[in-house]
Amino acid sequence: ELMVGRAIVDMYPKEQAPIGKEVFRVENLTCQIANNISFSLRKGEILGLFGLVGSGCVEAVEGIIGKRAIQSGRIYLDGEEVEIRTPIDSKKHGIAYIPSDRKAEGLVLIHSVKNNLTITKIDELGKHGLLKTKKEKAYCETWIKRMGIKTASMNTMVNMLSGGNQQKVVIAKWLLTEPEILIMNDPTRGIDVGAKVEIYKVMESLCKDGVSIIMVSSELPETIGISDRMVILSDGKIVGERKRKDYDQNEILQMAVKGR
């Protein structure tokens, strides 16, 4: 409370969003240490992929978005098989990815909040080598307000922001693309507890709007607190799946450590 300047009443503000039909499915995906991974995702659902370091969770999602080459497997979006070879392909199919290392992969640190926010919309904003500055400004004002990004101005260098506000910029730039599927890899890594709660609230709001989320996290309390369903991985394989009503922290941890 002293650190963030206010009381944290509910660390995981989980709300019940309506969960609809299946919108995404992975079948028998193999990518580096991730072996024969299969799972589905429903509209408005937060699916937690949980495992310890080396479990294969990260490799699986990086294979899905085309960051890593997959050896085998199929990906279905709204019931139709799609081919994703690069992150550009995943963006075209309405899949957005929030990396775990925002400074190395999520941001251009020597550029402004504005440039970082609108980079995913550069094709729309650019015409004949010129930017539509009014539209760019409107995008920035909307998302700075919606995400509660604390910055002196949209022209502030993004490396001057706190870790939590930097993470909000990363999330906002991908929400600009209006994704159907949002994959978040350790979305609250290295930020203070207050910013974590704000990001959880954003996730809940997105689900109410019909966005489906896959969250990779090595923090079990976080995964239990915010997800609707959980897939547990160990040594590159899926070793269990649990619905929210069946979560048992000790059981899940044992599966993650020892497998089935």
Tab-separated table of C-alpha atoms in Angstrom:
chain	number	residue	atom	x	y	z
A	1	GLU	CA	0.000	0.000	0.000
A	2	LEU	CA	2.839	2.378	0.852
A	3	MET	CA	4.587	1.502	-2.404
A	4	VAL	CA	1.682	2.168	-4.766
A	5	GLY	CA	-0.030	4.946	-2.808
A	6	ARG	CA	-3.359	3.203	-2.314
A	7	ALA	CA	-4.859	0.065	-0.801
A	8	ILE	CA	-4.875	-3.051	-2.978
A	9	VAL	CA	-8.277	-4.463	-2.045
A	10	ASP	CA	-8.434	-7.248	-4.624
A	11	MET	CA	-5.198	-8.425	-6.232
A	12	TYR	CA	-7.016	-10.455	-8.877
A	13	PRO	CA	-10.173	-8.578	-9.932
A	14	LYS	CA	-11.682	-11.574	-11.682
A	15	GLU	CA	-15.102	-10.975	-13.215
A	16	GLN	CA	-17.308	-13.456	-15.010
A	17	ALA	CA	-17.291	-12.594	-18.697
A	18	PRO	CA	-19.544	-14.578	-21.051
A	19	ILE	CA	-17.531	-17.355	-22.696
A	20	GLY	CA	-18.660	-18.244	-26.188
A	21	LYS	CA	-17.785	-20.672	-28.932
A	22	GLU	CA	-14.349	-21.992	-29.794
A	23	VAL	CA	-12.375	-19.419	-31.779
A	24	PHE	CA	-8.869	-20.883	-31.786
A	25	ARG	CA	-7.342	-24.350	-31.694
A	26	VAL	CA	-3.862	-25.821	-31.803
A	27	GLU	CA	-3.407	-29.473	-32.724
A	28	ASN	CA	-0.264	-31.548	-32.157
A	29	LEU	CA	2.102	-28.588	-32.325
A	30	THR	CA	5.781	-29.414	-31.939
A	31	CYS	CA	8.300	-26.587	-31.650
A	32	GLN	CA	11.727	-27.169	-30.091
A	33	ILE	CA	11.076	-28.561	-26.594
A	34	ALA	CA	7.288	-28.146	-26.905
A	35	ASN	CA	6.083	-31.552	-28.044
A	36	ASN	CA	2.670	-32.500	-29.421
A	37	ILE	CA	0.803	-29.568	-27.840
A	38	SER	CA	-2.970	-29.394	-28.349
A	39	PHE	CA	-5.465	-26.987	-26.788
A	40	SER	CA	-8.456	-24.800	-27.672
A	41	LEU	CA	-9.574	-21.282	-26.775
A	42	ARG	CA	-13.091	-19.897	-26.552
A	43	LYS	CA	-14.407	-16.406	-27.185
A	44	GLY	CA	-13.994	-14.168	-24.114
A	45	GLU	CA	-11.890	-16.748	-22.270
A	46	ILE	CA	-8.569	-16.332	-20.488
A	47	LEU	CA	-6.608	-19.543	-20.934
A	48	GLY	CA	-3.573	-19.890	-18.697
A	49	LEU	CA	-0.568	-21.855	-19.916
A	50	PHE	CA	1.374	-22.677	-16.773
A	51	GLY	CA	4.723	-24.351	-16.353
A	52	LEU	CA	8.092	-23.871	-14.767
A	53	VAL	CA	11.126	-22.640	-16.725
A	54	GLY	CA	11.789	-25.122	-19.532
A	55	SER	CA	8.228	-26.452	-19.579
A	56	GLY	CA	7.682	-25.534	-23.245
A	57	CYS	CA	4.993	-22.881	-22.705
A	58	VAL	CA	7.032	-20.068	-24.242
A	59	GLU	CA	8.226	-22.190	-27.154
A	60	ALA	CA	4.640	-23.210	-27.915
A	61	VAL	CA	3.271	-19.669	-28.139
A	62	GLU	CA	6.308	-18.431	-30.056
A	63	GLY	CA	5.686	-21.238	-32.530
A	64	ILE	CA	2.037	-20.207	-32.824
A	65	ILE	CA	2.894	-16.612	-33.761
A	66	GLY	CA	5.668	-17.588	-36.180
A	67	LYS	CA	8.571	-16.420	-34.082
A	68	ARG	CA	9.947	-19.975	-33.972
A	69	ALA	CA	9.688	-22.552	-36.721
A	70	ILE	CA	7.353	-25.424	-35.900
A	71	GLN	CA	8.231	-28.974	-36.850
A	72	SER	CA	4.618	-30.153	-37.042
A	73	GLY	CA	1.111	-29.247	-36.019
A	74	ARG	CA	-1.940	-27.323	-37.186
A	75	ILE	CA	-3.514	-24.033	-36.138
A	76	TYR	CA	-7.216	-23.255	-36.585
A	77	LEU	CA	-8.886	-19.862	-36.354
A	78	ASP	CA	-12.690	-19.790	-36.290
A	79	GLY	CA	-12.712	-23.387	-37.494
A	80	GLU	CA	-10.467	-22.831	-40.511
A	81	GLU	CA	-6.848	-23.930	-40.711
A	82	VAL	CA	-4.391	-21.047	-41.058
A	83	GLU	CA	-0.711	-21.047	-41.927
A	84	ILE	CA	1.507	-18.806	-39.816
A	85	ARG	CA	5.162	-18.637	-40.744
A	86	THR	CA	6.072	-15.194	-39.396
A	87	PRO	CA	4.768	-12.721	-36.781
A	88	ILE	CA	3.456	-10.635	-39.711
A	89	ASP	CA	1.226	-13.577	-40.651
A	90	SER	CA	-0.137	-13.796	-37.116
A	91	LYS	CA	-0.925	-10.054	-37.128
A	92	LYS	CA	-2.824	-10.443	-40.415
A	93	HIS	CA	-4.897	-13.219	-38.839
A	94	GLY	CA	-5.846	-11.038	-35.849
A	95	ILE	CA	-3.398	-12.552	-33.361
A	96	ALA	CA	-1.372	-10.166	-31.205
A	97	TYR	CA	1.585	-11.110	-29.000
A	98	ILE	CA	2.843	-9.336	-25.878
A	99	PRO	CA	6.466	-10.476	-25.271
A	100	SER	CA	7.883	-11.073	-21.811
A	101	ASP	CA	10.865	-8.744	-22.345
A	102	ARG	CA	9.311	-5.375	-23.174
A	103	LYS	CA	12.640	-3.544	-23.462
A	104	ALA	CA	14.276	-6.008	-25.856
A	105	GLU	CA	11.228	-7.063	-27.893
A	106	GLY	CA	8.278	-4.800	-27.135
A	107	LEU	CA	9.552	-1.232	-27.400
A	108	VAL	CA	11.864	1.049	-29.324
A	109	LEU	CA	13.339	2.723	-26.253
A	110	ILE	CA	14.873	5.746	-28.014
A	111	HIS	CA	11.503	6.706	-29.524
A	112	SER	CA	8.495	8.478	-28.059
A	113	VAL	CA	5.368	7.028	-26.506
A	114	LYS	CA	3.535	8.169	-29.651
A	115	ASN	CA	5.869	6.374	-32.051
A	116	ASN	CA	5.764	3.189	-30.013
A	117	LEU	CA	1.975	3.240	-29.711
A	118	THR	CA	1.255	3.713	-33.400
A	119	ILE	CA	3.963	1.546	-34.948
A	120	THR	CA	1.521	-1.327	-35.475
A	121	LYS	CA	-0.705	1.034	-37.500
A	122	ILE	CA	2.049	2.510	-39.656
A	123	ASP	CA	0.595	1.089	-42.883
A	124	GLU	CA	-2.716	2.813	-42.189
A	125	LEU	CA	-1.207	6.087	-40.980
A	126	GLY	CA	1.409	6.419	-43.710
A	127	LYS	CA	0.637	7.603	-47.223
A	128	HIS	CA	3.166	8.573	-49.903
A	129	GLY	CA	5.870	8.708	-47.244
A	130	LEU	CA	3.893	11.062	-44.975
A	131	LEU	CA	2.093	10.400	-41.704
A	132	LYS	CA	-1.501	11.321	-40.971
A	133	THR	CA	-0.522	13.217	-37.846
A	134	LYS	CA	-4.042	14.125	-36.696
A	135	LYS	CA	-5.138	10.497	-36.754
A	136	GLU	CA	-1.893	9.421	-35.086
A	137	LYS	CA	-2.472	11.948	-32.308
A	138	ALA	CA	-6.078	10.809	-31.878
A	139	TYR	CA	-4.987	7.178	-31.522
A	140	CYS	CA	-2.427	8.159	-28.892
A	141	GLU	CA	-4.799	10.315	-26.851
A	142	THR	CA	-7.437	7.569	-26.852
A	143	TRP	CA	-5.112	4.793	-25.719
A	144	ILE	CA	-3.099	6.814	-23.226
A	145	LYS	CA	-6.393	7.603	-21.526
A	146	ARG	CA	-7.885	4.129	-21.858
A	147	MET	CA	-4.801	2.368	-20.521
A	148	GLY	CA	-4.096	4.990	-17.860
A	149	ILE	CA	-0.548	5.503	-19.129
A	150	LYS	CA	1.206	8.018	-16.894
A	151	THR	CA	3.383	10.171	-19.134
A	152	ALA	CA	4.172	13.892	-19.337
A	153	SER	CA	3.103	13.840	-22.993
A	154	MET	CA	2.815	11.511	-25.953
A	155	ASN	CA	6.181	12.861	-27.127
A	156	THR	CA	8.005	11.679	-23.984
A	157	MET	CA	10.693	9.089	-24.697
A	158	VAL	CA	9.295	5.718	-23.687
A	159	ASN	CA	12.461	4.823	-21.756
A	160	MET	CA	11.564	7.606	-19.295
A	161	LEU	CA	8.403	5.774	-18.192
A	162	SER	CA	8.130	3.344	-15.297
A	163	GLY	CA	8.121	-0.380	-16.029
A	164	GLY	CA	4.368	-0.617	-15.549
A	165	ASN	CA	3.652	2.247	-17.920
A	166	GLN	CA	6.057	0.842	-20.495
A	167	GLN	CA	4.132	-2.426	-20.351
A	168	LYS	CA	0.865	-0.548	-20.879
A	169	VAL	CA	2.346	1.022	-24.017
A	170	VAL	CA	3.269	-2.437	-25.337
A	171	ILE	CA	-0.253	-3.717	-24.694
A	172	ALA	CA	-1.889	-0.598	-26.155
A	173	LYS	CA	0.076	-0.728	-29.409
A	174	TRP	CA	-1.215	-4.250	-30.050
A	175	LEU	CA	-4.771	-3.478	-28.990
A	176	LEU	CA	-4.709	-0.820	-31.712
A	177	THR	CA	-4.722	-3.697	-34.208
A	178	GLU	CA	-8.071	-4.888	-32.774
A	179	PRO	CA	-6.952	-8.507	-32.317
A	180	GLU	CA	-9.308	-11.420	-31.927
A	181	ILE	CA	-6.668	-13.416	-30.041
A	182	LEU	CA	-4.236	-11.827	-27.582
A	183	ILE	CA	-1.258	-13.904	-26.421
A	184	MET	CA	0.456	-12.484	-23.329
A	185	ASN	CA	3.809	-13.875	-22.208
A	186	ASP	CA	4.412	-12.992	-18.537
A	187	PRO	CA	2.397	-9.752	-18.926
A	188	THR	CA	3.141	-8.451	-15.416
A	189	ARG	CA	6.820	-9.352	-15.239
A	190	GLY	CA	8.933	-6.790	-13.384
A	191	ILE	CA	6.192	-4.256	-12.602
A	192	ASP	CA	4.756	-3.099	-9.289
A	193	VAL	CA	1.640	-4.572	-7.730
A	194	GLY	CA	-0.517	-1.551	-8.566
A	195	ALA	CA	0.285	-1.750	-12.280
A	196	LYS	CA	-0.338	-5.500	-12.199
A	197	VAL	CA	-3.892	-4.995	-10.955
A	198	GLU	CA	-4.516	-2.380	-13.659
A	199	ILE	CA	-3.371	-4.807	-16.364
A	200	TYR	CA	-5.591	-7.557	-14.947
A	201	LYS	CA	-8.537	-5.145	-15.186
A	202	VAL	CA	-7.671	-4.406	-18.814
A	203	MET	CA	-7.644	-8.149	-19.522
A	204	GLU	CA	-11.075	-8.551	-17.952
A	205	SER	CA	-12.411	-5.617	-19.966
A	206	LEU	CA	-11.069	-7.124	-23.201
A	207	CYS	CA	-12.772	-10.431	-22.478
A	208	LYS	CA	-16.104	-8.639	-21.984
A	209	ASP	CA	-15.562	-7.125	-25.437
A	210	GLY	CA	-15.106	-10.607	-26.913
A	211	VAL	CA	-11.311	-10.807	-27.118
A	212	SER	CA	-9.819	-14.203	-26.210
A	213	ILE	CA	-6.567	-14.322	-24.237
A	214	ILE	CA	-3.802	-16.888	-23.861
A	215	MET	CA	-1.632	-15.995	-20.868
A	216	VAL	CA	1.721	-17.649	-20.266
A	217	SER	CA	2.920	-17.222	-16.706
A	218	SER	CA	5.406	-18.896	-14.390
A	219	GLU	CA	3.567	-17.387	-11.408
A	220	LEU	CA	0.984	-19.903	-10.243
A	221	PRO	CA	-1.043	-17.522	-7.993
A	222	GLU	CA	-1.382	-15.131	-10.943
A	223	THR	CA	-2.536	-17.887	-13.306
A	224	ILE	CA	-5.023	-19.215	-10.758
A	225	GLY	CA	-6.246	-15.713	-9.965
A	226	ILE	CA	-6.971	-14.469	-13.474
A	227	SER	CA	-7.559	-17.447	-15.796
A	228	ASP	CA	-10.808	-19.261	-16.594
A	229	ARG	CA	-9.055	-22.485	-17.509
A	230	MET	CA	-5.516	-23.744	-17.232
A	231	VAL	CA	-3.303	-26.045	-19.279
A	232	ILE	CA	-0.263	-27.317	-17.368
A	233	LEU	CA	2.992	-28.203	-19.120
A	234	SER	CA	6.057	-30.065	-17.888
A	235	ASP	CA	9.154	-31.101	-19.843
A	236	GLY	CA	7.625	-29.939	-23.108
A	237	LYS	CA	4.358	-31.855	-22.768
A	238	ILE	CA	0.847	-31.132	-21.552
A	239	VAL	CA	0.391	-32.951	-18.250
A	240	GLY	CA	-3.010	-31.679	-17.227
A	241	GLU	CA	-5.912	-29.313	-17.762
A	242	ARG	CA	-8.169	-27.793	-15.116
A	243	LYS	CA	-11.237	-25.563	-15.114
A	244	ARG	CA	-11.357	-22.672	-12.672
A	245	LYS	CA	-13.742	-24.428	-10.302
A	246	ASP	CA	-11.290	-27.329	-10.004
A	247	TYR	CA	-8.111	-25.344	-9.321
A	248	ASP	CA	-5.949	-26.786	-6.572
A	249	GLN	CA	-2.644	-24.999	-6.171
A	250	ASN	CA	-0.754	-27.935	-4.675
A	251	GLU	CA	-2.024	-30.390	-7.287
A	252	ILE	CA	-1.152	-28.057	-10.177
A	253	LEU	CA	2.323	-27.391	-8.825
A	254	GLN	CA	2.970	-31.106	-8.376
A	255	MET	CA	1.978	-31.721	-12.018
A	256	ALA	CA	4.266	-28.920	-13.179
A	257	VAL	CA	7.183	-30.293	-11.192
A	258	LYS	CA	6.771	-34.039	-11.698
A	259	GLY	CA	4.490	-34.387	-14.710
A	260	ARG	CA	1.388	-36.547	-14.501
